[in-house]
PDB file of C-alpha atoms in Angstrom:
ATOM      1  CA  UNK A   1     140.544  56.432 122.134  1.00 37.00           C
ATOM      2  CA  UNK A   2     139.680  58.566 119.182  1.00 42.00           C
ATOM      3  CA  UNK A   3     137.321  61.421 119.807  1.00 42.00           C
ATOM      4  CA  UNK A   4     135.369  62.557 116.810  1.00 42.00           C
ATOM      5  CA  UNK A   5     133.767  65.972 116.944  1.00 40.00           C
ATOM      6  CA  UNK A   6     131.140  66.906 114.422  1.00 40.00           C
ATOM      7  CA  UNK A   7     130.118  70.458 113.772  1.00 38.00           C
ATOM      8  CA  UNK A   8     126.949  71.382 111.907  1.00 44.00           C
ATOM      9  CA  UNK A   9     127.722  73.108 108.663  1.00 44.00           C
ATOM     10  CA  UNK A  10     125.703  76.274 108.313  1.00 52.00           C
ATOM     11  CA  UNK A  11     124.653  76.675 104.682  1.00 55.00           C
ATOM     12  CA  UNK A  12     125.468  80.000 103.114  1.00 62.00           C
ATOM     13  CA  UNK A  13     121.942  80.377 101.786  1.00 69.00           C
ATOM     14  CA  UNK A  14     118.422  80.441 103.201  1.00 71.00           C
ATOM     15  CA  UNK A  15     117.562  76.776 103.947  1.00 79.00           C
ATOM     16  CA  UNK A  16     113.866  77.006 104.849  1.00 81.00           C
ATOM     17  CA  UNK A  17     112.229  77.685 101.518  1.00 83.00           C
ATOM     18  CA  UNK A  18     109.800  80.353 100.397  1.00 84.00           C
ATOM     19  CA  UNK A  19     107.271  79.858 103.207  1.00 87.00           C
ATOM     20  CA  UNK A  20     110.018  80.071 105.799  1.00 89.00           C
ATOM     21  CA  UNK A  21     111.275  83.221 104.118  1.00 89.00           C
ATOM     22  CA  UNK A  22     107.867  84.867 104.389  1.00 93.00           C
ATOM     23  CA  UNK A  23     107.530  83.883 108.051  1.00 92.00           C
ATOM     24  CA  UNK A  24     111.016  85.086 108.874  1.00 91.00           C
ATOM     25  CA  UNK A  25     110.500  88.329 106.979  1.00 92.00           C
ATOM     26  CA  UNK A  26     107.244  89.036 108.794  1.00 95.00           C
ATOM     27  CA  UNK A  27     108.656  88.246 112.236  1.00 93.00           C
ATOM     28  CA  UNK A  28     111.854  90.191 111.675  1.00 91.00           C
ATOM     29  CA  UNK A  29     110.146  93.235 110.199  1.00 93.00           C
ATOM     30  CA  UNK A  30     107.495  93.339 112.922  1.00 95.00           C
ATOM     31  CA  UNK A  31     110.054  93.250 115.724  1.00 93.00           C
ATOM     32  CA  UNK A  32     112.143  95.877 113.933  1.00 92.00           C
ATOM     33  CA  UNK A  33     109.205  98.259 113.574  1.00 95.00           C
ATOM     34  CA  UNK A  34     108.145  97.555 117.157  1.00 95.00           C
ATOM     35  CA  UNK A  35     111.651  98.414 118.347  1.00 93.00           C
ATOM     36  CA  UNK A  36     111.511 101.807 116.631  1.00 95.00           C
ATOM     37  CA  UNK A  37     108.051 102.511 118.031  1.00 96.00           C
ATOM     38  CA  UNK A  38     109.110 101.535 121.548  1.00 94.00           C
ATOM     39  CA  UNK A  39     112.096 103.881 121.309  1.00 94.00           C
ATOM     40  CA  UNK A  40     109.646 106.700 120.576  1.00 95.00           C
ATOM     41  CA  UNK A  41     107.390 105.556 123.426  1.00 94.00           C
ATOM     42  CA  UNK A  42     110.320 105.636 125.849  1.00 91.00           C
ATOM     43  CA  UNK A  43     111.201 109.148 124.682  1.00 93.00           C
ATOM     44  CA  UNK A  44     107.616 110.284 125.217  1.00 93.00           C
ATOM     45  CA  UNK A  45     107.551 108.704 128.680  1.00 91.00           C
ATOM     46  CA  UNK A  46     110.864 110.298 129.617  1.00 89.00           C
ATOM     47  CA  UNK A  47     109.592 113.687 128.468  1.00 91.00           C
ATOM     48  CA  UNK A  48     106.686 113.455 130.890  1.00 90.00           C
ATOM     49  CA  UNK A  49     108.898 112.085 133.650  1.00 86.00           C
ATOM     50  CA  UNK A  50     111.442 114.898 133.505  1.00 87.00           C
ATOM     51  CA  UNK A  51     109.467 117.817 132.050  1.00 89.00           C
ATOM     52  CA  UNK A  52     105.913 117.474 133.335  1.00 87.00           C
ATOM     53  CA  UNK A  53     106.678 115.322 136.393  1.00 84.00           C
ATOM     54  CA  UNK A  54     103.962 112.825 135.508  1.00 85.00           C
ATOM     55  CA  UNK A  55     104.472 109.082 135.322  1.00 82.00           C
ATOM     56  CA  UNK A  56     102.888 106.718 132.843  1.00 82.00           C
ATOM     57  CA  UNK A  57     100.242 104.617 134.561  1.00 87.00           C
ATOM     58  CA  UNK A  58     100.354 100.838 134.248  1.00 88.00           C
ATOM     59  CA  UNK A  59      97.037 100.759 132.411  1.00 90.00           C
ATOM     60  CA  UNK A  60      98.303 103.305 129.897  1.00 89.00           C
ATOM     61  CA  UNK A  61     101.589 101.441 129.498  1.00 90.00           C
ATOM     62  CA  UNK A  62      99.847  98.130 128.804  1.00 94.00           C
ATOM     63  CA  UNK A  63      97.508  99.803 126.312  1.00 95.00           C
ATOM     64  CA  UNK A  64     100.460 101.430 124.568  1.00 95.00           C
ATOM     65  CA  UNK A  65     102.364  98.140 124.347  1.00 95.00           C
ATOM     66  CA  UNK A  66      99.362  96.319 122.874  1.00 97.00           C
ATOM     67  CA  UNK A  67      98.763  99.136 120.396  1.00 97.00           C
ATOM     68  CA  UNK A  68     102.394  99.116 119.224  1.00 97.00           C
ATOM     69  CA  UNK A  69     102.421  95.365 118.605  1.00 97.00           C
ATOM     70  CA  UNK A  70      99.095  95.451 116.757  1.00 98.00           C
ATOM     71  CA  UNK A  71     100.157  98.515 114.770  1.00 97.00           C
ATOM     72  CA  UNK A  72     103.459  96.975 113.690  1.00 97.00           C
ATOM     73  CA  UNK A  73     101.804  93.612 113.004  1.00 97.00           C
ATOM     74  CA  UNK A  74      99.471  95.375 110.570  1.00 97.00           C
ATOM     75  CA  UNK A  75     102.304  96.990 108.610  1.00 97.00           C
ATOM     76  CA  UNK A  76     104.367  93.798 108.680  1.00 96.00           C
ATOM     77  CA  UNK A  77     101.468  91.685 107.441  1.00 97.00           C
ATOM     78  CA  UNK A  78     100.844  93.828 104.371  1.00 96.00           C
ATOM     79  CA  UNK A  79     103.665  92.249 102.299  1.00 95.00           C
ATOM     80  CA  UNK A  80     102.145  88.836 103.029  1.00 95.00           C
ATOM     81  CA  UNK A  81      98.967  89.830 101.207  1.00 94.00           C
ATOM     82  CA  UNK A  82     100.614  91.613  98.298  1.00 91.00           C
ATOM     83  CA  UNK A  83     101.293  95.189  99.386  1.00 95.00           C
ATOM     84  CA  UNK A  84     105.067  95.117  99.428  1.00 91.00           C
ATOM     85  CA  UNK A  85     106.974  91.851  99.385  1.00 92.00           C
ATOM     86  CA  UNK A  86     109.396  89.808 101.467  1.00 93.00           C
ATOM     87  CA  UNK A  87     112.338  88.188  99.733  1.00 90.00           C
ATOM     88  CA  UNK A  88     115.906  87.070 100.340  1.00 87.00           C
ATOM     89  CA  UNK A  89     118.529  89.552 101.442  1.00 84.00           C
ATOM     90  CA  UNK A  90     121.389  90.127  98.962  1.00 81.00           C
ATOM     91  CA  UNK A  91     123.551  87.299 100.336  1.00 77.00           C
ATOM     92  CA  UNK A  92     120.494  84.994 100.575  1.00 79.00           C
ATOM     93  CA  UNK A  93     121.115  84.081 104.213  1.00 80.00           C
ATOM     94  CA  UNK A  94     117.875  85.567 105.570  1.00 82.00           C
ATOM     95  CA  UNK A  95     114.774  87.432 104.423  1.00 87.00           C
ATOM     96  CA  UNK A  96     113.530  90.987 104.662  1.00 88.00           C
ATOM     97  CA  UNK A  97     111.472  93.586 102.825  1.00 89.00           C
ATOM     98  CA  UNK A  98     112.243  93.292  99.122  1.00 89.00           C
ATOM     99  CA  UNK A  99     113.448  96.655  97.846  1.00 87.00           C
ATOM    100  CA  UNK A 100     115.251  95.256  94.794  1.00 85.00           C
ATOM    101  CA  UNK A 101     112.348  95.723  92.376  1.00 83.00           C
ATOM    102  CA  UNK A 102     111.639  99.344  93.253  1.00 84.00           C
ATOM    103  CA  UNK A 103     108.286  99.121  91.464  1.00 89.00           C
ATOM    104  CA  UNK A 104     105.058 100.998  92.155  1.00 91.00           C
ATOM    105  CA  UNK A 105     103.911  98.361  94.627  1.00 92.00           C
ATOM    106  CA  UNK A 106     107.089  98.779  96.679  1.00 92.00           C
ATOM    107  CA  UNK A 107     107.012 102.580  96.576  1.00 93.00           C
ATOM    108  CA  UNK A 108     103.316 102.785  97.489  1.00 94.00           C
ATOM    109  CA  UNK A 109     104.040 100.617 100.535  1.00 95.00           C
ATOM    110  CA  UNK A 110     107.358 102.195 101.501  1.00 94.00           C
ATOM    111  CA  UNK A 111     106.213 105.811 101.734  1.00 94.00           C
ATOM    112  CA  UNK A 112     103.320 105.443 104.211  1.00 95.00           C
ATOM    113  CA  UNK A 113     105.107 102.688 106.138  1.00 95.00           C
ATOM    114  CA  UNK A 114     108.216 104.839 106.595  1.00 94.00           C
ATOM    115  CA  UNK A 115     106.144 107.877 107.544  1.00 95.00           C
ATOM    116  CA  UNK A 116     104.102 106.079 110.199  1.00 96.00           C
ATOM    117  CA  UNK A 117     106.939 103.896 111.525  1.00 94.00           C
ATOM    118  CA  UNK A 118     110.071 106.014 111.241  1.00 93.00           C
ATOM    119  CA  UNK A 119     109.460 109.687 110.458  1.00 94.00           C
ATOM    120  CA  UNK A 120     106.905 110.252 113.220  1.00 95.00           C
ATOM    121  CA  UNK A 121     108.981 108.259 115.696  1.00 95.00           C
ATOM    122  CA  UNK A 122     112.152 110.190 114.872  1.00 94.00           C
ATOM    123  CA  UNK A 123     110.249 113.451 115.380  1.00 96.00           C
ATOM    124  CA  UNK A 124     108.906 112.269 118.754  1.00 96.00           C
ATOM    125  CA  UNK A 125     112.392 111.227 119.867  1.00 95.00           C
ATOM    126  CA  UNK A 126     113.953 114.479 118.691  1.00 95.00           C
ATOM    127  CA  UNK A 127     111.335 116.813 120.195  1.00 95.00           C
ATOM    128  CA  UNK A 128     111.123 114.878 123.476  1.00 94.00           C
ATOM    129  CA  UNK A 129     114.849 114.848 124.123  1.00 93.00           C
ATOM    130  CA  UNK A 130     115.236 118.466 123.058  1.00 93.00           C
ATOM    131  CA  UNK A 131     112.729 119.409 125.752  1.00 93.00           C
ATOM    132  CA  UNK A 132     114.523 117.169 128.245  1.00 91.00           C
ATOM    133  CA  UNK A 133     117.855 118.784 127.385  1.00 90.00           C
ATOM    134  CA  UNK A 134     116.402 122.239 128.045  1.00 91.00           C
ATOM    135  CA  UNK A 135     115.088 121.000 131.384  1.00 89.00           C
ATOM    136  CA  UNK A 136     118.472 119.539 132.312  1.00 87.00           C
ATOM    137  CA  UNK A 137     120.199 122.815 131.448  1.00 87.00           C
ATOM    138  CA  UNK A 138     117.815 124.732 133.694  1.00 87.00           C
ATOM    139  CA  UNK A 139     118.354 122.412 136.644  1.00 84.00           C
ATOM    140  CA  UNK A 140     122.036 121.776 135.967  1.00 81.00           C
ATOM    141  CA  UNK A 141     121.492 118.052 136.523  1.00 79.00           C
ATOM    142  CA  UNK A 142     122.157 115.843 133.513  1.00 77.00           C
ATOM    143  CA  UNK A 143     120.940 112.340 134.340  1.00 75.00           C
ATOM    144  CA  UNK A 144     121.871 111.083 130.857  1.00 78.00           C
ATOM    145  CA  UNK A 145     122.949 112.455 127.495  1.00 80.00           C
ATOM    146  CA  UNK A 146     119.697 113.498 125.761  1.00 84.00           C
ATOM    147  CA  UNK A 147     121.377 113.620 122.344  1.00 87.00           C
ATOM    148  CA  UNK A 148     122.406 109.965 122.285  1.00 89.00           C
ATOM    149  CA  UNK A 149     119.018 108.248 121.647  1.00 90.00           C
ATOM    150  CA  UNK A 150     118.310 110.085 118.388  1.00 91.00           C
ATOM    151  CA  UNK A 151     121.879 109.624 117.160  1.00 92.00           C
ATOM    152  CA  UNK A 152     121.702 105.909 117.926  1.00 92.00           C
ATOM    153  CA  UNK A 153     118.356 105.563 116.151  1.00 93.00           C
ATOM    154  CA  UNK A 154     119.671 107.298 113.033  1.00 93.00           C
ATOM    155  CA  UNK A 155     122.962 105.390 113.123  1.00 92.00           C
ATOM    156  CA  UNK A 156     121.219 102.021 113.186  1.00 92.00           C
ATOM    157  CA  UNK A 157     118.242 102.673 110.940  1.00 93.00           C
ATOM    158  CA  UNK A 158     119.358 105.620 108.819  1.00 92.00           C
ATOM    159  CA  UNK A 159     121.409 103.585 106.293  1.00 91.00           C
ATOM    160  CA  UNK A 160     118.587 101.060 105.847  1.00 92.00           C
ATOM    161  CA  UNK A 161     116.113 103.874 105.274  1.00 92.00           C
ATOM    162  CA  UNK A 162     118.438 105.533 102.769  1.00 92.00           C
ATOM    163  CA  UNK A 163     118.867 102.233 100.921  1.00 91.00           C
ATOM    164  CA  UNK A 164     115.108 101.675 100.687  1.00 91.00           C
ATOM    165  CA  UNK A 165     114.456 105.194  99.436  1.00 91.00           C
ATOM    166  CA  UNK A 166     117.334 104.897  96.995  1.00 91.00           C
ATOM    167  CA  UNK A 167     115.702 101.734  95.655  1.00 90.00           C
ATOM    168  CA  UNK A 168     112.503 103.715  95.115  1.00 91.00           C
ATOM    169  CA  UNK A 169     114.210 105.988  92.577  1.00 89.00           C
ATOM    170  CA  UNK A 170     117.167 103.953  91.282  1.00 89.00           C
ATOM    171  CA  UNK A 171     118.052 100.338  90.579  1.00 87.00           C
ATOM    172  CA  UNK A 172     119.409  99.062  93.899  1.00 85.00           C
ATOM    173  CA  UNK A 173     120.757  95.928  92.217  1.00 84.00           C
ATOM    174  CA  UNK A 174     123.544  98.025  90.728  1.00 86.00           C
ATOM    175  CA  UNK A 175     124.957  98.368  94.246  1.00 85.00           C
ATOM    176  CA  UNK A 176     127.254  95.567  95.396  1.00 86.00           C
ATOM    177  CA  UNK A 177     125.387  92.874  97.411  1.00 84.00           C
ATOM    178  CA  UNK A 178     127.987  93.055 100.181  1.00 84.00           C
ATOM    179  CA  UNK A 179     127.579  96.819 100.357  1.00 85.00           C
ATOM    180  CA  UNK A 180     123.796  96.465 100.437  1.00 87.00           C
ATOM    181  CA  UNK A 181     124.124  94.022 103.323  1.00 87.00           C
ATOM    182  CA  UNK A 182     125.818  96.661 105.470  1.00 89.00           C
ATOM    183  CA  UNK A 183     122.524  98.530 105.956  1.00 89.00           C
ATOM    184  CA  UNK A 184     120.525  95.599 107.420  1.00 87.00           C
ATOM    185  CA  UNK A 185     123.537  94.527 109.479  1.00 88.00           C
ATOM    186  CA  UNK A 186     123.697  97.993 111.036  1.00 90.00           C
ATOM    187  CA  UNK A 187     119.957  97.862 111.691  1.00 89.00           C
ATOM    188  CA  UNK A 188     120.371  94.518 113.447  1.00 87.00           C
ATOM    189  CA  UNK A 189     122.870  96.059 115.867  1.00 89.00           C
ATOM    190  CA  UNK A 190     120.059  98.211 117.271  1.00 89.00           C
ATOM    191  CA  UNK A 191     119.165  95.791 120.129  1.00 84.00           C
ATOM    192  CA  UNK A 192     122.820  95.737 121.218  1.00 86.00           C
ATOM    193  CA  UNK A 193     123.046  99.525 121.415  1.00 88.00           C
ATOM    194  CA  UNK A 194     119.613  99.782 123.015  1.00 86.00           C
ATOM    195  CA  UNK A 195     120.691  97.426 125.803  1.00 82.00           C
ATOM    196  CA  UNK A 196     123.465  99.821 126.773  1.00 81.00           C
ATOM    197  CA  UNK A 197     121.484 102.973 126.096  1.00 83.00           C
ATOM    198  CA  UNK A 198     118.237 102.183 127.888  1.00 78.00           C
ATOM    199  CA  UNK A 199     119.277  99.549 130.438  1.00 74.00           C
ATOM    200  CA  UNK A 200     122.905  99.967 131.446  1.00 71.00           C
ATOM    201  CA  UNK A 201     122.620 103.693 130.791  1.00 66.00           C
ATOM    202  CA  UNK A 202     119.893 103.997 133.433  1.00 67.00           C
ATOM    203  CA  UNK A 203     121.150 104.568 136.962  1.00 68.00           C
ATOM    204  CA  UNK A 204     118.316 102.528 138.485  1.00 69.00           C
ATOM    205  CA  UNK A 205     119.071  99.545 136.256  1.00 71.00           C
ATOM    206  CA  UNK A 206     122.793  99.842 136.935  1.00 71.00           C
ATOM    207  CA  UNK A 207     122.111  99.941 140.651  1.00 74.00           C
ATOM    208  CA  UNK A 208     119.873  96.886 140.416  1.00 74.00           C
ATOM    209  CA  UNK A 209     122.436  94.926 138.404  1.00 76.00           C
ATOM    210  CA  UNK A 210     125.206  95.883 140.833  1.00 74.00           C
ATOM    211  CA  UNK A 211     123.084  94.847 143.806  1.00 76.00           C
ATOM    212  CA  UNK A 212     122.219  91.542 142.124  1.00 76.00           C
ATOM    213  CA  UNK A 213     125.871  90.752 141.406  1.00 77.00           C
ATOM    214  CA  UNK A 214     127.421  91.984 144.654  1.00 79.00           C
ATOM    215  CA  UNK A 215     124.574  92.168 147.144  1.00 75.00           C
ATOM    216  CA  UNK A 216     125.467  95.806 147.817  1.00 73.00           C
ATOM    217  CA  UNK A 217     123.468  98.921 147.094  1.00 72.00           C
ATOM    218  CA  UNK A 218     125.015 101.871 145.300  1.00 64.00           C
ATOM    219  CA  UNK A 219     124.855 104.868 147.587  1.00 59.00           C
TER     220      UNK A 219
END
């Protein structure tokens, strides 16, 4: 008997055309911006949990979640109607915000988008965890490392932000495509790091996972 195995060949280019590129760019950019906004929301919630001893109510949490998705959907939809643009990434395997032109349209979109979706969020994360760190030092009880969230945010999204701002003042096409791909690849590792940072790094989540796997509670 001869067994024949067939494996689908993944093309090394975007196979879904221009419309698929726009859809993929919108979906990917919206979830990316939402991720950054949720990181800031978690920092704000943790600040109140550890510093003011107040918990976020369910109604407030639901409102915040809805606002973040609508807010990021707005900014992600702008390139679909001409303010900014989605296009292929340098290796043409997927689509993202097109920074290659670096024209006035791109710059006019980049600056407010980055301010409202990265700068403010980074400030919220930094100020929240600085306050938490001071609180931990006073009590002598460090429940987690308050410096890690900001470092992780900047590690994942910093290079992509630098690349976009570089494209606003210089010709980004002069940079090697493979080198330009490193920035979005780093950004796409954000969910992986967030899983460890916000889930496995939380003692309650760890305890729940351990109990689920072993049936035993962590004392």
